[in-house]
XYZ file of C-alpha atoms in Angstrom:
383
model
C -9.997 -33.403 63.110
C -13.098 -32.033 61.409
C -15.531 -33.758 59.019
C -13.813 -32.303 55.976
C -10.448 -33.783 57.051
C -12.036 -37.121 57.788
C -13.702 -37.159 54.303
C -10.298 -36.503 52.511
C -8.516 -39.186 54.549
C -11.274 -41.642 53.741
C -10.833 -40.892 49.962
C -7.094 -41.427 50.400
C -7.605 -44.713 52.185
C -10.143 -46.313 49.841
C -8.852 -45.140 46.401
C -5.820 -46.666 44.812
C -3.272 -44.373 42.984
C -4.479 -45.745 39.638
C -8.087 -45.029 40.679
C -7.136 -41.402 41.566
C -5.331 -40.996 38.191
C -8.252 -42.400 36.255
C -10.795 -40.141 38.008
C -8.733 -36.900 37.427
C -8.275 -37.897 33.726
C -11.975 -38.499 33.452
C -12.689 -35.140 35.175
C -10.316 -33.343 32.844
C -11.827 -35.076 29.774
C -15.487 -34.396 30.879
C -14.893 -30.751 31.935
C -12.211 -29.814 29.476
C -10.660 -27.374 31.912
C -11.113 -27.849 35.635
C -9.219 -24.574 36.391
C -5.685 -24.182 37.815
C -6.995 -23.583 41.421
C -9.160 -26.576 41.361
C -6.405 -28.719 39.792
C -3.925 -27.521 42.385
C -6.270 -28.686 45.173
C -6.627 -32.083 43.637
C -2.864 -32.374 43.072
C -2.301 -31.671 46.766
C -5.034 -33.842 47.895
C -3.886 -36.972 45.981
C -0.175 -36.297 46.212
C 0.266 -36.126 42.421
C 3.960 -35.896 41.618
C 5.481 -33.465 39.092
C 5.812 -34.679 35.578
C 3.423 -37.582 36.390
C 1.078 -38.923 33.746
C -1.927 -37.095 35.199
C -0.096 -33.798 35.288
C 1.022 -34.168 31.688
C -2.568 -34.908 30.723
C -3.686 -31.778 32.501
C -0.987 -29.680 30.784
C -1.750 -31.032 27.360
C -5.497 -30.516 27.839
C -4.989 -26.925 28.881
C -2.700 -26.248 25.817
C -5.224 -27.720 23.486
C -8.041 -25.716 25.077
C -6.036 -22.477 24.707
C -5.451 -23.216 21.084
C -9.083 -24.023 20.471
C -10.091 -20.866 22.320
C -7.779 -18.846 20.231
C -9.063 -20.394 17.033
C -12.649 -19.797 18.104
C -11.842 -16.111 19.075
C -9.950 -15.603 15.777
C -12.860 -17.148 13.740
C -15.364 -15.033 15.732
C -13.383 -11.868 14.884
C -13.001 -12.794 11.261
C -16.780 -13.454 11.067
C -17.396 -9.995 12.829
C -15.072 -8.257 10.374
C -16.694 -9.973 7.433
C -20.190 -9.008 8.502
C -19.010 -5.378 9.073
C -17.399 -5.385 5.649
C -20.570 -6.695 4.025
C -22.828 -4.100 5.776
C -20.356 -1.246 4.753
C -20.190 -2.321 1.171
C -23.973 -2.597 0.797
C -24.205 1.016 2.143
C -21.591 2.091 -0.298
C -23.439 0.380 -3.199
C -26.779 1.752 -2.349
C -25.305 5.258 -2.039
C -23.994 5.023 -5.600
C -27.359 5.480 -7.246
C -27.745 9.145 -6.078
C -24.141 9.836 -7.019
C -24.567 8.507 -10.536
C -28.096 9.572 -11.421
C -28.812 12.756 -13.328
C -26.908 14.676 -16.061
C -23.404 13.222 -15.216
C -20.649 11.352 -16.842
C -19.566 8.713 -14.412
C -15.941 7.374 -14.284
C -14.455 4.423 -12.609
C -10.973 3.485 -11.637
C -9.011 1.222 -9.201
C -5.553 1.486 -7.734
C -3.039 4.125 -6.918
C -2.399 7.686 -7.708
C -0.829 6.868 -11.041
C -4.086 5.166 -11.989
C -6.119 8.167 -10.956
C -3.859 10.566 -13.056
C -4.412 8.576 -16.203
C -8.199 8.910 -15.601
C -7.901 12.691 -14.765
C -6.073 13.329 -18.022
C -9.274 12.068 -19.623
C -11.922 13.910 -17.570
C -10.355 16.759 -15.455
C -11.933 19.463 -17.557
C -15.228 17.758 -17.890
C -17.852 19.619 -15.726
C -20.048 16.718 -15.656
C -17.397 14.273 -14.380
C -18.346 12.302 -11.357
C -15.445 10.018 -10.312
C -15.607 6.719 -8.408
C -12.162 5.911 -7.166
C -11.400 2.579 -5.510
C -8.087 3.448 -3.867
C -5.135 1.642 -2.343
C -4.928 2.422 1.316
C -1.690 4.344 1.024
C -3.040 6.578 -1.790
C -6.422 7.844 -0.831
C -5.381 10.816 1.093
C -2.951 12.104 -1.341
C -5.417 11.270 -4.219
C -7.913 13.612 -2.640
C -5.621 16.517 -3.170
C -5.593 15.919 -7.035
C -9.392 15.627 -7.005
C -9.774 18.781 -4.941
C -7.269 20.662 -7.086
C -9.294 20.054 -10.242
C -12.530 20.659 -8.406
C -14.117 17.394 -9.190
C -16.976 15.449 -7.650
C -15.770 12.136 -6.388
C -16.361 9.185 -4.121
C -13.272 7.318 -2.686
C -13.689 3.787 -1.309
C -11.058 1.191 -0.520
C -9.761 -0.851 -3.391
C -11.914 -3.914 -3.967
C -9.920 -5.517 -6.625
C -9.405 -9.197 -5.877
C -12.405 -9.456 -3.398
C -15.785 -10.807 -3.887
C -17.121 -7.255 -3.907
C -15.300 -6.111 -6.945
C -17.562 -7.733 -9.587
C -20.851 -6.561 -8.289
C -19.363 -2.891 -7.915
C -17.955 -3.026 -11.482
C -21.124 -4.312 -12.904
C -23.304 -1.829 -11.120
C -21.175 1.126 -12.331
C -20.431 0.062 -15.874
C -24.072 -0.970 -16.521
C -25.280 2.422 -15.417
C -26.438 4.648 -18.459
C -24.237 7.449 -17.359
C -21.062 5.339 -17.200
C -18.164 6.684 -19.394
C -15.283 4.856 -20.845
C -12.691 5.366 -17.955
C -9.233 5.505 -19.509
C -7.377 2.305 -18.689
C -10.044 0.825 -16.541
C -9.535 -3.022 -17.144
C -12.491 -4.675 -18.837
C -14.227 -7.127 -16.248
C -11.529 -5.999 -13.805
C -9.003 -8.326 -15.595
C -5.564 -6.687 -15.468
C -4.376 -9.454 -17.902
C -6.419 -7.734 -20.556
C -3.932 -4.814 -20.511
C -1.359 -7.421 -21.868
C -3.752 -9.094 -24.329
C -5.378 -5.927 -25.846
C -2.954 -3.174 -25.430
C -4.189 -1.215 -28.450
C -7.625 -1.096 -27.146
C -6.450 0.803 -24.063
C -4.178 2.988 -26.055
C -7.337 4.306 -27.881
C -8.875 5.123 -24.481
C -6.007 6.986 -22.935
C -5.034 10.705 -23.197
C -1.307 11.093 -23.491
C -1.029 14.726 -23.062
C -2.479 17.580 -21.118
C -2.285 21.412 -20.631
C -1.488 20.952 -17.033
C 1.694 22.931 -17.273
C -0.259 25.981 -18.341
C -2.625 25.495 -15.461
C 0.017 24.884 -12.917
C 2.629 27.283 -14.242
C 6.467 26.944 -14.465
C 8.715 28.658 -12.019
C 12.537 28.583 -12.838
C 15.122 28.705 -9.999
C 18.582 30.322 -10.308
C 20.361 27.069 -10.647
C 19.381 23.874 -12.457
C 17.789 21.278 -10.234
C 16.777 17.677 -10.238
C 13.817 16.073 -8.552
C 14.676 12.589 -7.047
C 11.767 10.371 -6.054
C 13.445 7.591 -4.169
C 10.520 5.276 -3.343
C 7.080 4.154 -4.083
C 4.451 4.283 -1.415
C 4.593 0.582 -0.599
C 7.907 -1.091 0.096
C 8.750 -4.749 -0.112
C 11.711 -6.861 -1.170
C 10.189 -9.164 -3.733
C 8.870 -6.093 -5.744
C 11.458 -3.541 -4.925
C 10.535 0.028 -5.767
C 12.856 2.013 -3.651
C 16.550 3.161 -3.456
C 18.684 1.960 -0.555
C 20.665 4.608 1.339
C 23.888 3.962 -0.698
C 22.140 4.168 -4.030
C 20.238 7.332 -3.044
C 23.491 8.970 -1.633
C 25.394 8.105 -4.780
C 22.951 9.640 -6.999
C 22.581 12.712 -4.926
C 26.332 13.250 -4.795
C 26.943 13.003 -8.451
C 24.135 15.500 -9.197
C 25.723 17.952 -6.668
C 29.109 17.343 -8.331
C 27.522 18.286 -11.677
C 26.240 21.702 -10.191
C 22.616 20.791 -9.699
C 20.415 21.512 -6.684
C 18.787 18.366 -5.449
C 15.038 18.311 -4.331
C 14.039 14.923 -2.982
C 10.160 14.473 -3.407
C 9.049 11.906 -0.911
C 7.411 11.189 2.433
C 8.520 12.259 5.989
C 8.814 8.559 6.467
C 11.502 8.387 3.796
C 13.230 11.480 5.211
C 13.479 9.633 8.379
C 14.985 6.508 6.881
C 17.245 8.103 4.332
C 18.210 11.298 6.277
C 19.265 14.705 4.868
C 22.098 14.719 2.589
C 24.466 17.198 4.367
C 24.729 19.950 1.570
C 23.281 23.361 1.402
C 21.965 22.736 -2.093
C 19.756 19.845 -0.926
C 16.068 20.083 -0.121
C 13.207 17.677 0.918
C 9.769 18.268 -0.807
C 6.385 16.994 0.455
C 2.894 17.961 -0.599
C 2.839 20.680 1.980
C 6.460 21.593 2.933
C 9.840 22.482 1.329
C 12.592 21.624 3.869
C 16.170 22.649 3.730
C 19.130 20.385 4.799
C 19.247 21.983 8.244
C 15.400 21.103 8.817
C 14.031 24.514 8.423
C 10.567 24.112 6.747
C 8.573 26.384 4.504
C 4.856 25.695 4.128
C 3.613 25.397 0.616
C 0.303 24.868 -1.028
C -0.519 22.088 -3.492
C 0.038 24.067 -6.646
C 3.430 25.107 -5.489
C 4.220 21.452 -4.839
C 3.194 20.456 -8.468
C 5.008 23.523 -9.869
C 8.268 22.668 -8.213
C 8.045 19.174 -9.748
C 7.284 20.183 -13.376
C 9.664 23.133 -13.309
C 12.695 20.767 -12.652
C 15.531 20.326 -15.100
C 15.815 16.613 -14.549
C 13.835 13.987 -12.788
C 14.692 10.492 -11.617
C 12.070 8.314 -9.963
C 11.244 4.657 -9.116
C 8.050 3.439 -10.963
C 5.679 5.827 -9.044
C 2.941 8.402 -9.769
C 5.435 11.180 -10.291
C 6.791 9.797 -13.584
C 3.297 9.474 -14.824
C 2.599 13.004 -13.865
C 5.550 14.185 -15.637
C 4.873 12.592 -18.945
C 1.287 13.633 -18.883
C 2.730 17.192 -18.511
C 5.001 16.660 -21.560
C 8.153 16.344 -19.612
C 10.764 13.384 -19.626
C 11.562 11.248 -16.753
C 14.296 8.780 -15.796
C 12.752 5.654 -14.247
C 14.689 3.070 -12.175
C 13.426 -0.418 -13.122
C 11.651 -2.502 -10.407
C 13.702 -5.292 -8.810
C 11.874 -8.714 -8.141
C 13.773 -10.634 -5.451
C 16.775 -8.471 -6.186
C 16.867 -9.177 -9.866
C 15.781 -6.794 -12.671
C 13.212 -8.093 -15.155
C 12.410 -6.878 -18.575
C 9.528 -4.483 -18.786
C 6.439 -6.590 -19.432
C 6.698 -8.906 -16.450
C 3.576 -7.315 -14.945
C 0.496 -6.525 -16.842
C 0.657 -2.859 -15.578
C 3.876 -2.407 -17.491
C 1.854 -2.379 -20.833
C 0.109 0.657 -19.495
C 2.595 2.625 -17.395
C 6.006 1.856 -18.855
C 5.052 1.377 -22.471
C 7.533 3.344 -24.626
C 4.936 3.330 -27.482
C 2.651 5.212 -25.040
C 5.240 7.299 -23.210
C 8.333 8.066 -25.407
C 9.588 10.411 -22.878
C 10.196 7.668 -20.401
C 13.854 6.731 -20.059
C 14.198 3.161 -18.329
C 17.355 2.212 -16.418
C 18.748 -0.182 -14.010
C 20.153 1.766 -11.027
C 23.646 0.696 -11.896
C 23.319 1.824 -15.437
C 21.700 5.285 -14.303
C 24.714 5.938 -12.123
C 27.112 5.258 -14.973
C 24.952 7.603 -17.185
C 25.236 10.439 -14.746
C 28.977 10.228 -14.775
C 28.759 11.516 -18.331
C 26.220 14.187 -17.612
C 27.655 17.601 -18.642
C 28.577 19.798 -15.547
C 26.554 22.965 -14.766
C 29.342 24.473 -12.785
């Protein structure tokens, strides 16, 4: 027997079980985590039984340590992200001076493509226009296509509404001598002002454009309808999309009435809704026109817009496409938003006072999905 074995036997001989448990508890408390390998050696050395008090203390301590480590890591990540966000914002803010200075008219807006379209209606033909667009994540890439189409100078940054950075940005831009009234930009970034002072924004908006002349109209041999089944952001508590049954029902009725059906939406919606199996059905994105067999034809952005405004009928959720249509002087059917599966009257949200206001947009026709399907039953046939 070597000295190591003698020492271990001596410890066993002169320490009671209670002493052993107390020492290990103290070791755990003092060192927080003695490590699984070290603990296993102690466990074997002192014959600690499974589910004993000491083992439970060890397990509880490890669990607490892991939780604390997770909280520390999460807090560290949050601080790191916050610091990075702060640096990025300061760079963005400092870069605005050069963008705004000079012989320019500076415009500002927040939100999605519909918000941008309302601003473009005001300034698209202004050669001095410099646009700052704080865009929703899902809108920024598509918004660039409109800005490039109208050959405008712009900066796109992520939407800061609701963050601590919104007010400094708003003040910096709106206090600049080149700032120009920017359509429905909410004063002080307060969307509630749309509800309280609707007439003020009515005087700032433009309700018609000559975009039809710019884009051009191209008729097809058959009448066709554009269906926009979904907004860019999907959630149940603020539902702006058709389910598969609703979508297929609307497509089926239009086909029975003799229309071609062109669905304007993303590839993601194509994957979830699928092709309706009919030769008169097509899927439209901003770069492709796809037939029901999946054969694709590449198109440019002007053709994309031309297909939309040349349609004979259009039904959409509350998305940018209905705003585009009414700005072009065309009518649009809009399916009302459902909040937790229930329809609410227009006016539930402040944005309704801008985008769904019949006083602003008399060519908007608002429906529940059920009422619209019933309306279609009485639509004259084109066969």
